[in-house]
Short mmCIF file of C-alpha atoms in Angstrom, two decimals:
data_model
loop_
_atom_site.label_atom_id
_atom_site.label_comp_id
_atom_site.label_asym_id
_atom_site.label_seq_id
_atom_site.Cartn_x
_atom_site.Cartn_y
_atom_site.Cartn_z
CA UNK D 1 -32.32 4.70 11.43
CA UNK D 2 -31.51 8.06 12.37
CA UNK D 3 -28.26 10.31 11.84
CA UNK D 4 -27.80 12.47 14.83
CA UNK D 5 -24.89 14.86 13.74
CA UNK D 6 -23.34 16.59 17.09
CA UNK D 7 -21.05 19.45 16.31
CA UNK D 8 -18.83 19.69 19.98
CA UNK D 9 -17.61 22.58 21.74
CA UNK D 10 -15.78 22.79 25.22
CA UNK D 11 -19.15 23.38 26.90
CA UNK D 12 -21.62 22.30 25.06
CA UNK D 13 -22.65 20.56 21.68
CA UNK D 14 -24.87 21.40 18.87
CA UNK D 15 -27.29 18.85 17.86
CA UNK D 16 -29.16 17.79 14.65
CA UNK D 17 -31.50 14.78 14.10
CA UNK D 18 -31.72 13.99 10.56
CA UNK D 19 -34.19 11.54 9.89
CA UNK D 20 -35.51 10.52 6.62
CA UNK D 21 -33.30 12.96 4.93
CA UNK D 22 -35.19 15.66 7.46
CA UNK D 23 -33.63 17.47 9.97
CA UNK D 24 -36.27 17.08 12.18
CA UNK D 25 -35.08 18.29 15.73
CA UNK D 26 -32.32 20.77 16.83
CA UNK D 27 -30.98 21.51 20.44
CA UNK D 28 -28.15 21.71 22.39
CA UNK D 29 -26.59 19.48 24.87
CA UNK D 30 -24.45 20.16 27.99
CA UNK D 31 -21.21 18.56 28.40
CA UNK D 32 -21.30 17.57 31.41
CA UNK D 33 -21.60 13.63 32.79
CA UNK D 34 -25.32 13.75 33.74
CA UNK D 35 -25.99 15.58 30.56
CA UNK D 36 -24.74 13.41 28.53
CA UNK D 37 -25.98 10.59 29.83
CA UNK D 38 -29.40 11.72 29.84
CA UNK D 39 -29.02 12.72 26.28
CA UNK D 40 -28.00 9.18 25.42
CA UNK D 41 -31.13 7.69 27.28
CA UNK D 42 -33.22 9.79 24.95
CA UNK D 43 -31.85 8.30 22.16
CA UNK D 44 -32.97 4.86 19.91
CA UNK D 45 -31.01 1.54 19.34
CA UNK D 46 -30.84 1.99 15.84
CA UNK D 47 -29.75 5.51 15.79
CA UNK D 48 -26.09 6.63 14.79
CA UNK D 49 -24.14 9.67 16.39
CA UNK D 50 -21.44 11.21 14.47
CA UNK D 51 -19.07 14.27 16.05
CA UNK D 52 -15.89 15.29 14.55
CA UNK D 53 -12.55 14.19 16.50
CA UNK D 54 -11.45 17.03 19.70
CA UNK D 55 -10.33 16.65 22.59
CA UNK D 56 -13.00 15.68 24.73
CA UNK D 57 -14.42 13.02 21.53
CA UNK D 58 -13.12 9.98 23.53
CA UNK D 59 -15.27 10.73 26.86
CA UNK D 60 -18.56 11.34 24.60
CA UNK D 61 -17.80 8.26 22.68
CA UNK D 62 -17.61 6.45 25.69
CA UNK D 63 -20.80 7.70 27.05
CA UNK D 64 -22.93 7.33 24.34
CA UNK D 65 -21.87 4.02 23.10
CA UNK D 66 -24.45 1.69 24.96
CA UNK D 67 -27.45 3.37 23.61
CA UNK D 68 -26.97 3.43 19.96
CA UNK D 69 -25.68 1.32 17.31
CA UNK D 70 -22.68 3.28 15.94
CA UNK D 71 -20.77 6.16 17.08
CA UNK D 72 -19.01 7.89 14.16
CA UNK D 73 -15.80 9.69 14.64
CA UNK D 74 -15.23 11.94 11.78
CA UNK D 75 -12.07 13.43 10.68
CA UNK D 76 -12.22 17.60 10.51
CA UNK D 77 -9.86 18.38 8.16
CA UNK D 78 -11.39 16.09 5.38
CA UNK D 79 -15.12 17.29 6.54
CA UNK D 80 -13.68 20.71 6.52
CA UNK D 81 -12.63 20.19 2.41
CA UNK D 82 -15.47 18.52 1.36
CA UNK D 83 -18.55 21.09 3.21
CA UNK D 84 -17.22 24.32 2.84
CA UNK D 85 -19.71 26.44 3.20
CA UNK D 86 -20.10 30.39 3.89
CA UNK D 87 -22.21 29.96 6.31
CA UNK D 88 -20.55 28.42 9.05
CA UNK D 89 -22.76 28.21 12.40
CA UNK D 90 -22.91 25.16 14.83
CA UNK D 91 -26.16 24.69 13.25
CA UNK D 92 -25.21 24.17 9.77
CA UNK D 93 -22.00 21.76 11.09
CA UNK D 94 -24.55 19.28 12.77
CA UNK D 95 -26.53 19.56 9.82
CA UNK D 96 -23.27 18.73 7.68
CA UNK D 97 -22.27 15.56 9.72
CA UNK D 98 -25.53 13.77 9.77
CA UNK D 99 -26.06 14.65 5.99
CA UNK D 100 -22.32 13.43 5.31
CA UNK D 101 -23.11 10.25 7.11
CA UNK D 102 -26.36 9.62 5.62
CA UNK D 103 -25.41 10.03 2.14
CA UNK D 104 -22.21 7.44 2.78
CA UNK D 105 -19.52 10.68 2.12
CA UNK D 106 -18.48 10.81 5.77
CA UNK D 107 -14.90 10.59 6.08
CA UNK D 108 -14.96 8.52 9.49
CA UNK D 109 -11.89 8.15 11.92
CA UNK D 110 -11.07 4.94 13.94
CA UNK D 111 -11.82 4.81 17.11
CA UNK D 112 -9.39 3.72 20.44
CA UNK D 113 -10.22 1.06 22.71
CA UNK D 114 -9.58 2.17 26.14
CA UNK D 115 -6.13 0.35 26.64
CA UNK D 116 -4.72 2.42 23.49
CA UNK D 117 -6.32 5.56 24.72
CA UNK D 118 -4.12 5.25 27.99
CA UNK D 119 -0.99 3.80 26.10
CA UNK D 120 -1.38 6.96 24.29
CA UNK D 121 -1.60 9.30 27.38
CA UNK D 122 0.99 8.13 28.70
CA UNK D 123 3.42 8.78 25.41
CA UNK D 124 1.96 12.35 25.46
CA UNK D 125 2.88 12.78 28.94
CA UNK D 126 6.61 11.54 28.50
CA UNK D 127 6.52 13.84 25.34
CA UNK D 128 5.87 16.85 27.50
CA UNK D 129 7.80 15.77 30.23
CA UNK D 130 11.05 15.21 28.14
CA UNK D 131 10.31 18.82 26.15
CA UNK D 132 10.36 20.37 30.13
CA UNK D 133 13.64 19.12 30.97
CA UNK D 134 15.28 19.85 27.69
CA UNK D 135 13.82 23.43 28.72
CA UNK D 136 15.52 23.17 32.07
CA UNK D 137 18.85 22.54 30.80
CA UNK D 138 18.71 24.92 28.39
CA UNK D 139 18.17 27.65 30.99
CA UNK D 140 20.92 26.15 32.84
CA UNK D 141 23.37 26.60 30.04
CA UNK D 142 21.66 30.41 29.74
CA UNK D 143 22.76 31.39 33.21
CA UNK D 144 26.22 29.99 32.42
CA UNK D 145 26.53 31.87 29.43
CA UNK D 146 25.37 34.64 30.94
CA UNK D 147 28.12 34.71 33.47
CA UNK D 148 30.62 33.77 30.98
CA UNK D 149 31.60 30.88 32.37
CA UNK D 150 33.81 28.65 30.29
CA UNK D 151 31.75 25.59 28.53
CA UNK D 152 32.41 22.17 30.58
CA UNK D 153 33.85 19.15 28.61
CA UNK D 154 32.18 16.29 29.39
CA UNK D 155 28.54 15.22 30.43
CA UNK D 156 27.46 18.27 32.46
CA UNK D 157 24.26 17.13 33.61
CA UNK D 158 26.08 13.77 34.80
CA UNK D 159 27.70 13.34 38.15
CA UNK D 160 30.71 15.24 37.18
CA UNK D 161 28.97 17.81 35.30
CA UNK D 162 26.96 18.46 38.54
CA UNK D 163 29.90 18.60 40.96
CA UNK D 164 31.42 20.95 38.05
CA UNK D 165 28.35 23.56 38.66
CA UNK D 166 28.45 23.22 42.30
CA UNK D 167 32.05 25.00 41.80
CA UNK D 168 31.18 27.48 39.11
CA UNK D 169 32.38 31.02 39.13
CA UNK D 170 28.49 32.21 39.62
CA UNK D 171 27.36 35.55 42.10
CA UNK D 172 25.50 34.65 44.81
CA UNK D 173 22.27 35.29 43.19
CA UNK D 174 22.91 33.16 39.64
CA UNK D 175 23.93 30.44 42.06
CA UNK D 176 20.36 30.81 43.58
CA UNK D 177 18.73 30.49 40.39
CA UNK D 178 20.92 27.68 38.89
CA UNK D 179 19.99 25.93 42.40
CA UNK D 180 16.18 26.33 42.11
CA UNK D 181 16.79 24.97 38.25
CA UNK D 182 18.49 22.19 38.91
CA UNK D 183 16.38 21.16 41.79
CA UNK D 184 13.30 21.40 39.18
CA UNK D 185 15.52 19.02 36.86
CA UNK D 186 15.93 16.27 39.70
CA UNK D 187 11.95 16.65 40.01
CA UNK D 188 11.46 16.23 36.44
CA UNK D 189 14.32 13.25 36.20
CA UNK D 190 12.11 11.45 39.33
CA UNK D 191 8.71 12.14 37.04
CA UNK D 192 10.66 10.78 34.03
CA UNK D 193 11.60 7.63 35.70
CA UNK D 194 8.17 6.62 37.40
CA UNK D 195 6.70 7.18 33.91
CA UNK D 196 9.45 5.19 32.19
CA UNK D 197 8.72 2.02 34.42
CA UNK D 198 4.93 2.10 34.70
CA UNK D 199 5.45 2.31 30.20
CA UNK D 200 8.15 -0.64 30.67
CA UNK D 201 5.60 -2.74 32.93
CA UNK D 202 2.75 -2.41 30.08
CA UNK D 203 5.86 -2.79 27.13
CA UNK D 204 6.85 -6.15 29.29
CA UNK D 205 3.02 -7.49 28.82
CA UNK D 206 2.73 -6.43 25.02
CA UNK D 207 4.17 -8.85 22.51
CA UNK D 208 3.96 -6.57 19.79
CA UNK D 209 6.05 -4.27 21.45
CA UNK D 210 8.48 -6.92 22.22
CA UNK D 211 8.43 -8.09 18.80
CA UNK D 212 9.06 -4.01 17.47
CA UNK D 213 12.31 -3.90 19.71
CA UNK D 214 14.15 -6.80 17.94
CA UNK D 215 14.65 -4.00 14.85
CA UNK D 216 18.02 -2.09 14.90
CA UNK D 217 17.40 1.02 16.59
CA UNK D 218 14.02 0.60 18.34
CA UNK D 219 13.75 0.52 22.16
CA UNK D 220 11.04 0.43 24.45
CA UNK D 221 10.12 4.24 24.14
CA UNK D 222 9.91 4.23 20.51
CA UNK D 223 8.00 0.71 20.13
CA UNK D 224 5.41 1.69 22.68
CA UNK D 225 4.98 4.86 21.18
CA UNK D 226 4.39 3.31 17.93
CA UNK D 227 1.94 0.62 19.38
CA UNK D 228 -0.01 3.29 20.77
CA UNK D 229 -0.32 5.50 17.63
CA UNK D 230 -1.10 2.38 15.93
CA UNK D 231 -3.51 0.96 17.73
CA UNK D 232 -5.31 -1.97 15.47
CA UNK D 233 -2.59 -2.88 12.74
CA UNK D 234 -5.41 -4.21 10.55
CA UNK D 235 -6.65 -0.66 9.60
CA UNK D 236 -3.93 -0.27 7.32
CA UNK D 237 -4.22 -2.66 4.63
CA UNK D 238 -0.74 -1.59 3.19
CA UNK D 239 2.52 -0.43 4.31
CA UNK D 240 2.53 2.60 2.58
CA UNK D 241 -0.69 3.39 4.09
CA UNK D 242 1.11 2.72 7.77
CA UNK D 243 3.51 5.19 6.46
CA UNK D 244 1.27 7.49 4.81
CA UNK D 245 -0.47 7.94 8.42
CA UNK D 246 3.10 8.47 10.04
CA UNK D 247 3.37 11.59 7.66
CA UNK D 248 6.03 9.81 6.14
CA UNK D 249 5.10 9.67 2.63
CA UNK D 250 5.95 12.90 0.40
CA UNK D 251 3.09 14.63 -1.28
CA UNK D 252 2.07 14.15 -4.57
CA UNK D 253 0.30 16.76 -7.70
CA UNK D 254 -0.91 15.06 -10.50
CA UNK D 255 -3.26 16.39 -12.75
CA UNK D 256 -4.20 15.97 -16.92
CA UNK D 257 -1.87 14.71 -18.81
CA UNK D 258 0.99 15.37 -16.38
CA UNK D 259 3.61 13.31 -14.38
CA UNK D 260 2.91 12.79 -10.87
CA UNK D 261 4.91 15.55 -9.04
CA UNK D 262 6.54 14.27 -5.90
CA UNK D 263 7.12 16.70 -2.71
CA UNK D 264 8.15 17.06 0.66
CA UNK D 265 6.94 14.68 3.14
CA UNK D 266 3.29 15.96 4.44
CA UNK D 267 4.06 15.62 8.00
CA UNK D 268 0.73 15.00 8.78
CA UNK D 269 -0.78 12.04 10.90
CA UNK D 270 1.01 11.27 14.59
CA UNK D 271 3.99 13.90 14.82
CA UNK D 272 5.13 12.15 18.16
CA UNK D 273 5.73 8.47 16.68
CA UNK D 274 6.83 10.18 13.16
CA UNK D 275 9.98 11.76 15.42
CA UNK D 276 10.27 8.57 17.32
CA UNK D 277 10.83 6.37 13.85
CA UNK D 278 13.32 9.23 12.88
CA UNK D 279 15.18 8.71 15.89
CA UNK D 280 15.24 5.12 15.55
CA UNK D 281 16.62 5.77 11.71
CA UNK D 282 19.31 8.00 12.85
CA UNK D 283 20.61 4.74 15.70
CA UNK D 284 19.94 2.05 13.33
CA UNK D 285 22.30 3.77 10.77
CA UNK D 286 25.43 3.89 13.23
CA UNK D 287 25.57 0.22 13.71
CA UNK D 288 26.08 -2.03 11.08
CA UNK D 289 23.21 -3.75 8.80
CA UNK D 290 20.56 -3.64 6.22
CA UNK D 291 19.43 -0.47 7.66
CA UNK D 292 22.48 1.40 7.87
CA UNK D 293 23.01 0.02 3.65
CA UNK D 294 19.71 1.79 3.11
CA UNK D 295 20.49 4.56 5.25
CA UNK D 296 23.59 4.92 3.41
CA UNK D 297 22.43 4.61 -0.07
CA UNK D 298 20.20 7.37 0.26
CA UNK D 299 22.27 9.48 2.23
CA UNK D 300 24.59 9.10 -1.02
CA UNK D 301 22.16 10.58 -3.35
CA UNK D 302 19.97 13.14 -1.11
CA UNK D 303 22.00 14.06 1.84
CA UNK D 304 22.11 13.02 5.90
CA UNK D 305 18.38 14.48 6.47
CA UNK D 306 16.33 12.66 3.42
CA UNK D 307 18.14 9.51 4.49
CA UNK D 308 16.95 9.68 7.76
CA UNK D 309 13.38 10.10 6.88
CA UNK D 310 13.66 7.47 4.09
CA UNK D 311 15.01 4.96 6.89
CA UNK D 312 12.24 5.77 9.27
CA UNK D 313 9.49 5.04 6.30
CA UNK D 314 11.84 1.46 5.59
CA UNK D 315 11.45 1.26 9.34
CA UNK D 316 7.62 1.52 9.29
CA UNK D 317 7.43 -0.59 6.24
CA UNK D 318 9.11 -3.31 8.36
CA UNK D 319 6.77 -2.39 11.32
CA UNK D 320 3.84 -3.39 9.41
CA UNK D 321 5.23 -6.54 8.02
CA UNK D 322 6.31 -7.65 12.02
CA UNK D 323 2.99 -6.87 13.05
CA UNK D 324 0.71 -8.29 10.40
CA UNK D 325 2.50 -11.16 9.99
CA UNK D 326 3.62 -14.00 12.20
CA UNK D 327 7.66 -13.96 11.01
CA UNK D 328 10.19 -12.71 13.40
CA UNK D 329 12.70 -9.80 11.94
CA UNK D 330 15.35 -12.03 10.25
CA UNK D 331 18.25 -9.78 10.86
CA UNK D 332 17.60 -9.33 14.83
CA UNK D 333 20.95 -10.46 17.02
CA UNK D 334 19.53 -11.99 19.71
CA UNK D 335 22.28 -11.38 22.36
CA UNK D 336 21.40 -7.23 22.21
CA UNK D 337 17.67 -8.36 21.61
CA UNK D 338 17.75 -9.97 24.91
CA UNK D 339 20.00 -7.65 26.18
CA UNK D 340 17.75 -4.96 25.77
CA UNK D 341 14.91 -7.29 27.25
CA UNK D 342 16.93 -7.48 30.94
CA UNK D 343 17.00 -3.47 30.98
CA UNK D 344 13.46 -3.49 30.04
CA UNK D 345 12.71 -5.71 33.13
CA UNK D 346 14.79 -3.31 35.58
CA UNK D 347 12.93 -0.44 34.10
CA UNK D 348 9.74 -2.22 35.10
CA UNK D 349 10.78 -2.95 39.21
CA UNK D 350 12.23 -6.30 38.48
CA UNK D 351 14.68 -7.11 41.00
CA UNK D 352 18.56 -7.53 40.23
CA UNK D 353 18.91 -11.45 39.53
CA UNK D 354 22.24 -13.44 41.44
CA UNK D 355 22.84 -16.73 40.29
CA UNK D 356 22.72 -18.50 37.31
CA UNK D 357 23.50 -16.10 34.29
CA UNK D 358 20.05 -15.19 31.90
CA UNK D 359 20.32 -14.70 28.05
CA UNK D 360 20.75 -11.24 28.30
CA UNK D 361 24.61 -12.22 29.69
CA UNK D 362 25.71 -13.61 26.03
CA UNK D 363 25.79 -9.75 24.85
CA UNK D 364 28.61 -9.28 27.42
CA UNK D 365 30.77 -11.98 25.72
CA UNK D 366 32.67 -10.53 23.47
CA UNK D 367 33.23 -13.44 20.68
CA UNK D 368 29.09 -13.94 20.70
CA UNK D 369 28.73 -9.90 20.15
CA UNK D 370 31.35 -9.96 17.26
CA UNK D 371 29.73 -12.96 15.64
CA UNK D 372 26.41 -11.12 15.51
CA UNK D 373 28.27 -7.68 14.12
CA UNK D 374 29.44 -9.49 11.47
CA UNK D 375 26.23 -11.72 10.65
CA UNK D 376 24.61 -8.09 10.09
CA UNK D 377 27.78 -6.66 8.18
CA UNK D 378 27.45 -9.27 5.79
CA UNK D 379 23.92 -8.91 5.37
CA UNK D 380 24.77 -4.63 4.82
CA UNK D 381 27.23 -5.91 2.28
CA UNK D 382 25.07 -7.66 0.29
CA UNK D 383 22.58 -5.05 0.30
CA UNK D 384 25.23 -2.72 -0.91
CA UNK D 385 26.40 -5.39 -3.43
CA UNK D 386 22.96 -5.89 -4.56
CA UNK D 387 22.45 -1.69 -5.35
CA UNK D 388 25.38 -1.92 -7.36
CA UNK D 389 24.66 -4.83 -9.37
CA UNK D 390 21.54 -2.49 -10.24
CA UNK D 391 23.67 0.73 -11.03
CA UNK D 392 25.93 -1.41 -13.51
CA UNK D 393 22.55 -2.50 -15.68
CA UNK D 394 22.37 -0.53 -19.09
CA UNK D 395 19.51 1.72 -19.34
CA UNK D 396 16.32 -0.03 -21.00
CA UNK D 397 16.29 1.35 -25.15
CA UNK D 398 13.95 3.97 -25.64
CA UNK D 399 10.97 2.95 -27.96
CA UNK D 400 10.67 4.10 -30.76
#
């Protein structure tokens, strides 16, 4: 078996073939479809390719996958701290892989199956697409201020808001350029909304995702984006190690004969599901809950912010357990879970059903919404109970 180490560039990438502990052959490879392809035509059954994670990994991986037996993905930040070297040439990083991967040291990264891979694209593209229009309203508010015009009350991107601008003290040229902003908004809005519904159709199809939005606080945004950073469940073998890859876990010093020193989170690992689970956090505290008792507990102690990151690792924690194992969420109300189910299917082009009422139509009665509140509101209560009960235990003697 041979270790071919490929060290990849925009254009090109640097190639070693270590066999036998040998690096026997050296060249460089176009990146180009042809290239590649011919490259992987050259290669043996047995032999292994390993190439650090970029942005065009994913197509090469693709590629070269029917004519060899593995395709390593390796992680660059580990490789980085475990080869550095002063010399630093494409060279010597091909070199580095195969040797890593030879010798067993390779710190290897999983690799997508094509389904993720598009779930994913499609959460980056909403990302961006959500970061433009909060850019378009902000310049909207700019040209306001700008013209010190008084701040509107209510919604002012809604209907009102919008019939509020069309009236705005503004000279003729503002007026042009608020115009040509909000007209980019409406495009950005009709983006926003195809994207929305083809994620909805794929959320509709996933029962893991389903599963995700019967937790306080996650919708279908946030559980697809999770499901996507996820991908296989079964490469975490714990929760914390979910959370760990979430950047959720705080960093840790230890050395000698020294305490562990706990930091800040590391904010590492998928930044755009880490703000999603923050998100849901922040709306599963304002309704009531085990979540919001957590939420509140910590808030108590460490202030609104920790909280919120503490109830987005509880929230990932619970994640894992949903996904790995086959019980439902035991605190879900199934009026809003269903609920939240019908919008899901309008989202996704279902048409408007007349007729018979569905299950999503207990949520609008108010004695079957109440009930639920308060099944949760007891369950918050004895959370809260329960964290007192601990607070009123004597500290343990010290020995000795």
């Amino acid at each position: 078996m041979r270790s071919i180490g490929m060290d990849v560039h925009r254009s090109f990438a640097q190639v070693a073939v270590l066999d036998r502990g040998k690096v026997t052959e050296e060249f460089r490879v176009e990146l180009d479809y042809d290239a590649v392809v011919a490259f992987g035509q050259k290669l043996r059954k047995d032999d292994e390719v390993i190439l650090e994670a970029t942005g065009n990994t994913s197509a090469i991986v693709r590629l070269l996958t029917p004519f060899v037996a593995k395709v390593v993905i390796a992680n660059p930040l580990q490789v980085m701290a475990i080869a550095h070297a002063r010399v630093k040439t494409d060279k010597v990083d091909a070199r580095i892989l195969a040797q890593l991967h030879a010798a067993g040291f390779l710190p290897e990264v999983w690799a997508a199956d094509d389904d993720t891979l598009n779930l994913r694209r499609l959460v980056s593209e909403r990302a961006a697409l959500v970061r433009s229009v909060r850019r378009v309203k902000s310049r909207v508010q700019a040209v306001l201020h700008a013209n010190l015009v008084p701040k509107y009350s209510g919604h002012l991107f809604g209907k009102g808001g919008r019939d509020w601008l069309s009236t705005a003290p503004l000279p003729r040229a503002e007026r042009d350029l608020l115009a040509r902003h909000l007209d980019e908004l409406d495009w950005l809005k009709g983006k926003l909304e195809k994207l929305d519904g083809a994620m909805a159709r794929i959320a509709l199809d996933d029962t893991r995702t389903r599963k995700l939005m019967t937790i306080a606080g996650i919708n279908s945004v946030v559980a697809t984006a999770v499901i996507a950073a996820i991908g296989d469940i079964s490469r975490f073998p714990t929760p914390d190690r979910l959370a760990s890859y979430f950047g959720l876990t705080p960093r840790v010093r230890q050395s000698g004969d020294r305490g562990a020193i706990h930091g800040r989170i590391s904010k590492q690992g998928n930044a755009i599901a880490k703000t999603m689970l923050i998100e849901a956090a922040w709306s599963a505290a304002s309704v009531p809950g085990p979540l919001r008792a957590f939420f509140l507990r910590i808030k108590d102690r460490k202030g609104l912010n920790v909280a919120a990151v503490a109830t987005a690792r509880k929230i990932a924690n619970l994640i894992w357990e949903l996904l790995t194992k086959e019980a439902p969420y035991r605190w879900a109300r199934p009026a809003f879970v269903a609920m939240k189910m019908r919008k899901l299917e309008l989202r996704a082009g279902a048409a408007k059903a007349h007729g018979p009422a569905g299950p999503a139509r207990d949520y609008w009665i108010k004695e079957i919404r109440h009930r639920e509140m308060e099944l949760v509101a007891q369950a918050e209560a004895a959370y809260a109970a329960m964290v007192e009960a601990w607070r009123d235990r004597p500290p343990k003697p010290q020995k000795g």
